mmCIF file with all atom_site columns, C-alpha atoms in Angstrom:
data_model
loop_
_atom_site.group_PDB
_atom_site.id
_atom_site.type_symbol
_atom_site.label_atom_id
_atom_site.label_alt_id
_atom_site.label_comp_id
_atom_site.label_asym_id
_atom_site.label_entity_id
_atom_site.label_seq_id
_atom_site.pdbx_PDB_ins_code
_atom_site.Cartn_x
_atom_site.Cartn_y
_atom_site.Cartn_z
_atom_site.occupancy
_atom_site.B_iso_or_equiv
_atom_site.pdbx_formal_charge
_atom_site.auth_seq_id
_atom_site.auth_comp_id
_atom_site.auth_asym_id
_atom_site.auth_atom_id
_atom_site.pdbx_PDB_model_num
ATOM 1   C CA . MET A 1 1   ? -11.559 -33.331 -12.886 1.00 75.00 ? 23  MET A CA 1
ATOM 2   C CA . ALA A 1 2   ? -10.042 -29.892 -12.272 1.00 86.00 ? 24  ALA A CA 1
ATOM 3   C CA . LEU A 1 3   ? -6.293  -29.396 -11.885 1.00 92.00 ? 25  LEU A CA 1
ATOM 4   C CA . LEU A 1 4   ? -6.950  -27.020 -8.970  1.00 94.00 ? 26  LEU A CA 1
ATOM 5   C CA . ASN A 1 5   ? -10.116 -27.207 -6.912  1.00 95.00 ? 27  ASN A CA 1
ATOM 6   C CA . VAL A 1 6   ? -10.663 -24.579 -4.220  1.00 96.00 ? 28  VAL A CA 1
ATOM 7   C CA . ASN A 1 7   ? -13.933 -24.892 -2.321  1.00 97.00 ? 29  ASN A CA 1
ATOM 8   C CA . LYS A 1 8   ? -14.924 -22.480 0.469   1.00 98.00 ? 30  LYS A CA 1
ATOM 9   C CA . LEU A 1 9   ? -11.383 -21.332 1.274   1.00 98.00 ? 31  LEU A CA 1
ATOM 10  C CA . SER A 1 10  ? -11.174 -18.974 4.246   1.00 97.00 ? 32  SER A CA 1
ATOM 11  C CA . VAL A 1 11  ? -8.128  -17.423 5.892   1.00 97.00 ? 33  VAL A CA 1
ATOM 12  C CA . HIS A 1 12  ? -8.465  -15.706 9.254   1.00 96.00 ? 34  HIS A CA 1
ATOM 13  C CA . PHE A 1 13  ? -5.899  -13.881 11.366  1.00 95.00 ? 35  PHE A CA 1
ATOM 14  C CA . GLY A 1 14  ? -6.126  -12.965 15.034  1.00 89.00 ? 36  GLY A CA 1
ATOM 15  C CA . ASP A 1 15  ? -7.951  -14.698 17.855  1.00 82.00 ? 37  ASP A CA 1
ATOM 16  C CA . GLU A 1 16  ? -11.365 -16.365 17.858  1.00 78.00 ? 38  GLU A CA 1
ATOM 17  C CA . LYS A 1 17  ? -13.009 -13.415 19.623  1.00 84.00 ? 39  LYS A CA 1
ATOM 18  C CA . ALA A 1 18  ? -12.003 -10.900 16.948  1.00 84.00 ? 40  ALA A CA 1
ATOM 19  C CA . PRO A 1 19  ? -10.851 -12.688 13.787  1.00 85.00 ? 41  PRO A CA 1
ATOM 20  C CA . PHE A 1 20  ? -9.841  -10.688 10.727  1.00 93.00 ? 42  PHE A CA 1
ATOM 21  C CA . ARG A 1 21  ? -11.228 -12.446 7.652   1.00 92.00 ? 43  ARG A CA 1
ATOM 22  C CA . ALA A 1 22  ? -8.613  -11.906 4.957   1.00 95.00 ? 44  ALA A CA 1
ATOM 23  C CA . VAL A 1 23  ? -10.340 -14.438 2.675   1.00 96.00 ? 45  VAL A CA 1
ATOM 24  C CA . ASP A 1 24  ? -13.937 -15.516 3.229   1.00 95.00 ? 46  ASP A CA 1
ATOM 25  C CA . ARG A 1 25  ? -15.258 -18.697 1.569   1.00 97.00 ? 47  ARG A CA 1
ATOM 26  C CA . ILE A 1 26  ? -13.958 -18.317 -1.987  1.00 96.00 ? 48  ILE A CA 1
ATOM 27  C CA . SER A 1 27  ? -14.416 -21.158 -4.457  1.00 96.00 ? 49  SER A CA 1
ATOM 28  C CA . TYR A 1 28  ? -13.090 -21.762 -7.955  1.00 95.00 ? 50  TYR A CA 1
ATOM 29  C CA . GLN A 1 29  ? -11.663 -24.426 -10.243 1.00 95.00 ? 51  GLN A CA 1
ATOM 30  C CA . VAL A 1 30  ? -8.835  -24.304 -12.748 1.00 94.00 ? 52  VAL A CA 1
ATOM 31  C CA . GLU A 1 31  ? -8.809  -26.901 -15.515 1.00 94.00 ? 53  GLU A CA 1
ATOM 32  C CA . GLN A 1 32  ? -5.677  -28.364 -17.111 1.00 92.00 ? 54  GLN A CA 1
ATOM 33  C CA . GLY A 1 33  ? -4.338  -25.877 -19.693 1.00 89.00 ? 55  GLY A CA 1
ATOM 34  C CA . GLU A 1 34  ? -6.575  -23.057 -18.507 1.00 90.00 ? 56  GLU A CA 1
ATOM 35  C CA . VAL A 1 35  ? -5.029  -19.653 -17.796 1.00 85.00 ? 57  VAL A CA 1
ATOM 36  C CA . VAL A 1 36  ? -6.473  -17.805 -14.807 1.00 86.00 ? 58  VAL A CA 1
ATOM 37  C CA . GLY A 1 37  ? -5.652  -14.404 -13.359 1.00 84.00 ? 59  GLY A CA 1
ATOM 38  C CA . ILE A 1 38  ? -6.754  -13.360 -9.890  1.00 86.00 ? 60  ILE A CA 1
ATOM 39  C CA . VAL A 1 39  ? -7.499  -9.649  -9.796  1.00 87.00 ? 61  VAL A CA 1
ATOM 40  C CA . GLY A 1 40  ? -8.915  -7.322  -7.184  1.00 89.00 ? 62  GLY A CA 1
ATOM 41  C CA . GLU A 1 41  ? -8.377  -4.232  -5.123  1.00 90.00 ? 63  GLU A CA 1
ATOM 42  C CA . SER A 1 42  ? -5.392  -3.844  -2.841  1.00 87.00 ? 64  SER A CA 1
ATOM 43  C CA . GLY A 1 43  ? -6.038  -5.782  0.356   1.00 88.00 ? 65  GLY A CA 1
ATOM 44  C CA . SER A 1 44  ? -8.784  -7.950  -1.146  1.00 91.00 ? 66  SER A CA 1
ATOM 45  C CA . GLY A 1 45  ? -7.026  -11.242 -0.339  1.00 92.00 ? 67  GLY A CA 1
ATOM 46  C CA . LYS A 1 46  ? -5.403  -12.188 -3.651  1.00 92.00 ? 68  LYS A CA 1
ATOM 47  C CA . SER A 1 47  ? -1.945  -12.886 -2.226  1.00 91.00 ? 69  SER A CA 1
ATOM 48  C CA . VAL A 1 48  ? -3.271  -14.410 0.994   1.00 95.00 ? 70  VAL A CA 1
ATOM 49  C CA . SER A 1 49  ? -5.473  -16.881 -0.895  1.00 95.00 ? 71  SER A CA 1
ATOM 50  C CA . SER A 1 50  ? -2.576  -17.930 -3.135  1.00 92.00 ? 72  SER A CA 1
ATOM 51  C CA . LEU A 1 51  ? -0.227  -18.294 -0.163  1.00 92.00 ? 73  LEU A CA 1
ATOM 52  C CA . ALA A 1 52  ? -2.871  -20.393 1.619   1.00 94.00 ? 74  ALA A CA 1
ATOM 53  C CA . ILE A 1 53  ? -3.145  -22.766 -1.339  1.00 92.00 ? 75  ILE A CA 1
ATOM 54  C CA . MET A 1 54  ? 0.637   -23.201 -1.302  1.00 90.00 ? 76  MET A CA 1
ATOM 55  C CA . GLY A 1 55  ? 0.630   -23.816 2.458   1.00 90.00 ? 77  GLY A CA 1
ATOM 56  C CA . LEU A 1 56  ? 2.620   -20.687 3.252   1.00 90.00 ? 78  LEU A CA 1
ATOM 57  C CA . ILE A 1 57  ? 0.346   -19.102 5.872   1.00 93.00 ? 79  ILE A CA 1
ATOM 58  C CA . ASP A 1 58  ? 1.937   -19.279 9.309   1.00 91.00 ? 80  ASP A CA 1
ATOM 59  C CA . TYR A 1 59  ? 0.589   -18.608 12.791  1.00 89.00 ? 81  TYR A CA 1
ATOM 60  C CA . PRO A 1 60  ? -1.449  -16.590 13.677  1.00 90.00 ? 82  PRO A CA 1
ATOM 61  C CA . GLY A 1 61  ? -3.143  -17.287 10.353  1.00 94.00 ? 83  GLY A CA 1
ATOM 62  C CA . LYS A 1 62  ? -5.720  -20.046 10.149  1.00 94.00 ? 84  LYS A CA 1
ATOM 63  C CA . VAL A 1 63  ? -6.582  -21.675 6.811   1.00 95.00 ? 85  VAL A CA 1
ATOM 64  C CA . MET A 1 64  ? -9.888  -23.500 6.410   1.00 95.00 ? 86  MET A CA 1
ATOM 65  C CA . ALA A 1 65  ? -11.402 -25.076 3.312   1.00 96.00 ? 87  ALA A CA 1
ATOM 66  C CA . GLU A 1 66  ? -14.063 -27.598 2.478   1.00 96.00 ? 88  GLU A CA 1
ATOM 67  C CA . ASN A 1 67  ? -11.879 -28.878 -0.360  1.00 94.00 ? 89  ASN A CA 1
ATOM 68  C CA . LEU A 1 68  ? -8.390  -27.816 -1.433  1.00 94.00 ? 90  LEU A CA 1
ATOM 69  C CA . GLU A 1 69  ? -6.968  -30.099 -4.100  1.00 94.00 ? 91  GLU A CA 1
ATOM 70  C CA . PHE A 1 70  ? -4.197  -29.822 -6.682  1.00 92.00 ? 92  PHE A CA 1
ATOM 71  C CA . ASN A 1 71  ? -3.662  -32.531 -9.302  1.00 90.00 ? 93  ASN A CA 1
ATOM 72  C CA . HIS A 1 72  ? -5.491  -35.134 -7.179  1.00 88.00 ? 94  HIS A CA 1
ATOM 73  C CA . SER A 1 73  ? -3.448  -34.237 -4.061  1.00 89.00 ? 95  SER A CA 1
ATOM 74  C CA . ASP A 1 74  ? -5.424  -33.148 -0.993  1.00 92.00 ? 96  ASP A CA 1
ATOM 75  C CA . LEU A 1 75  ? -3.573  -29.990 0.035   1.00 91.00 ? 97  LEU A CA 1
ATOM 76  C CA . LYS A 1 76  ? -5.280  -29.920 3.444   1.00 90.00 ? 98  LYS A CA 1
ATOM 77  C CA . ASN A 1 77  ? -3.729  -33.236 4.489   1.00 91.00 ? 99  ASN A CA 1
ATOM 78  C CA . ILE A 1 78  ? -0.502  -33.333 2.481   1.00 89.00 ? 100 ILE A CA 1
ATOM 79  C CA . SER A 1 79  ? 2.848   -34.019 4.146   1.00 89.00 ? 101 SER A CA 1
ATOM 80  C CA . GLU A 1 80  ? 5.407   -31.217 4.417   1.00 86.00 ? 102 GLU A CA 1
ATOM 81  C CA . LYS A 1 81  ? 7.791   -33.226 2.222   1.00 89.00 ? 103 LYS A CA 1
ATOM 82  C CA . ARG A 1 82  ? 5.201   -33.560 -0.565  1.00 87.00 ? 104 ARG A CA 1
ATOM 83  C CA . ARG A 1 83  ? 4.230   -29.880 -0.217  1.00 86.00 ? 105 ARG A CA 1
ATOM 84  C CA . ARG A 1 84  ? 7.873   -28.833 -0.706  1.00 84.00 ? 106 ARG A CA 1
ATOM 85  C CA . GLN A 1 85  ? 7.982   -30.996 -3.842  1.00 85.00 ? 107 GLN A CA 1
ATOM 86  C CA . LEU A 1 86  ? 4.883   -29.285 -5.250  1.00 84.00 ? 108 LEU A CA 1
ATOM 87  C CA . VAL A 1 87  ? 5.699   -25.670 -4.396  1.00 83.00 ? 109 VAL A CA 1
ATOM 88  C CA . GLY A 1 88  ? 8.237   -24.390 -6.875  1.00 76.00 ? 110 GLY A CA 1
ATOM 89  C CA . SER A 1 89  ? 8.130   -27.356 -9.234  1.00 81.00 ? 111 SER A CA 1
ATOM 90  C CA . GLU A 1 90  ? 4.384   -27.526 -9.971  1.00 82.00 ? 112 GLU A CA 1
ATOM 91  C CA . VAL A 1 91  ? 2.872   -24.572 -8.091  1.00 82.00 ? 113 VAL A CA 1
ATOM 92  C CA . ALA A 1 92  ? 4.350   -21.079 -8.004  1.00 76.00 ? 114 ALA A CA 1
ATOM 93  C CA . MET A 1 93  ? 3.319   -17.488 -7.455  1.00 76.00 ? 115 MET A CA 1
ATOM 94  C CA . ILE A 1 94  ? 4.354   -14.393 -9.385  1.00 73.00 ? 116 ILE A CA 1
ATOM 95  C CA . PHE A 1 95  ? 4.468   -11.590 -6.838  1.00 72.00 ? 117 PHE A CA 1
ATOM 96  C CA . GLN A 1 96  ? 2.945   -8.171  -7.332  1.00 69.00 ? 118 GLN A CA 1
ATOM 97  C CA . ASP A 1 97  ? 5.863   -6.445  -9.076  1.00 71.00 ? 119 ASP A CA 1
ATOM 98  C CA . PRO A 1 98  ? 6.389   -8.575  -12.206 1.00 61.00 ? 120 PRO A CA 1
ATOM 99  C CA . MET A 1 99  ? 9.119   -6.257  -13.544 1.00 68.00 ? 121 MET A CA 1
ATOM 100 C CA . THR A 1 100 ? 11.436  -7.394  -10.757 1.00 72.00 ? 122 THR A CA 1
ATOM 101 C CA . SER A 1 101 ? 9.935   -10.889 -10.438 1.00 69.00 ? 123 SER A CA 1
ATOM 102 C CA . LEU A 1 102 ? 10.305  -11.962 -14.079 1.00 74.00 ? 124 LEU A CA 1
ATOM 103 C CA . ASN A 1 103 ? 13.088  -11.866 -16.645 1.00 76.00 ? 125 ASN A CA 1
ATOM 104 C CA . PRO A 1 104 ? 11.683  -10.691 -20.012 1.00 75.00 ? 126 PRO A CA 1
ATOM 105 C CA . CYS A 1 105 ? 14.206  -12.873 -21.872 1.00 80.00 ? 127 CYS A CA 1
ATOM 106 C CA . TYR A 1 106 ? 12.453  -16.072 -20.723 1.00 79.00 ? 128 TYR A CA 1
ATOM 107 C CA . THR A 1 107 ? 8.885   -17.313 -20.860 1.00 78.00 ? 129 THR A CA 1
ATOM 108 C CA . VAL A 1 108 ? 6.799   -17.352 -17.684 1.00 71.00 ? 130 VAL A CA 1
ATOM 109 C CA . GLY A 1 109 ? 6.620   -21.146 -17.909 1.00 72.00 ? 131 GLY A CA 1
ATOM 110 C CA . TYR A 1 110 ? 10.410  -21.436 -18.021 1.00 75.00 ? 132 TYR A CA 1
ATOM 111 C CA . GLN A 1 111 ? 10.807  -19.239 -14.970 1.00 71.00 ? 133 GLN A CA 1
#
């Protein structure tokens, strides 16, 4: 079973009459020990999809997914307490400017 399973993840902003689809039904899996990079043009939804997986999209954003699972935890129905335990300790995001986000004296895993 995959460490991260994302199935038909969508993130919309705005109202139902005129939603802006920042992410539209993306799916992928990441296996234990696998290294994955998410690349794309500016504004293509890379950061929004990662923030959605970590549960960091606030109103007016709406996150929908058929399946969103990390290490056997259903991220769609997880408690806020459990989400806080995961984010930072097991799930993290390196933001777009790695020169200011990372210290070159330490490994990425350590940071």
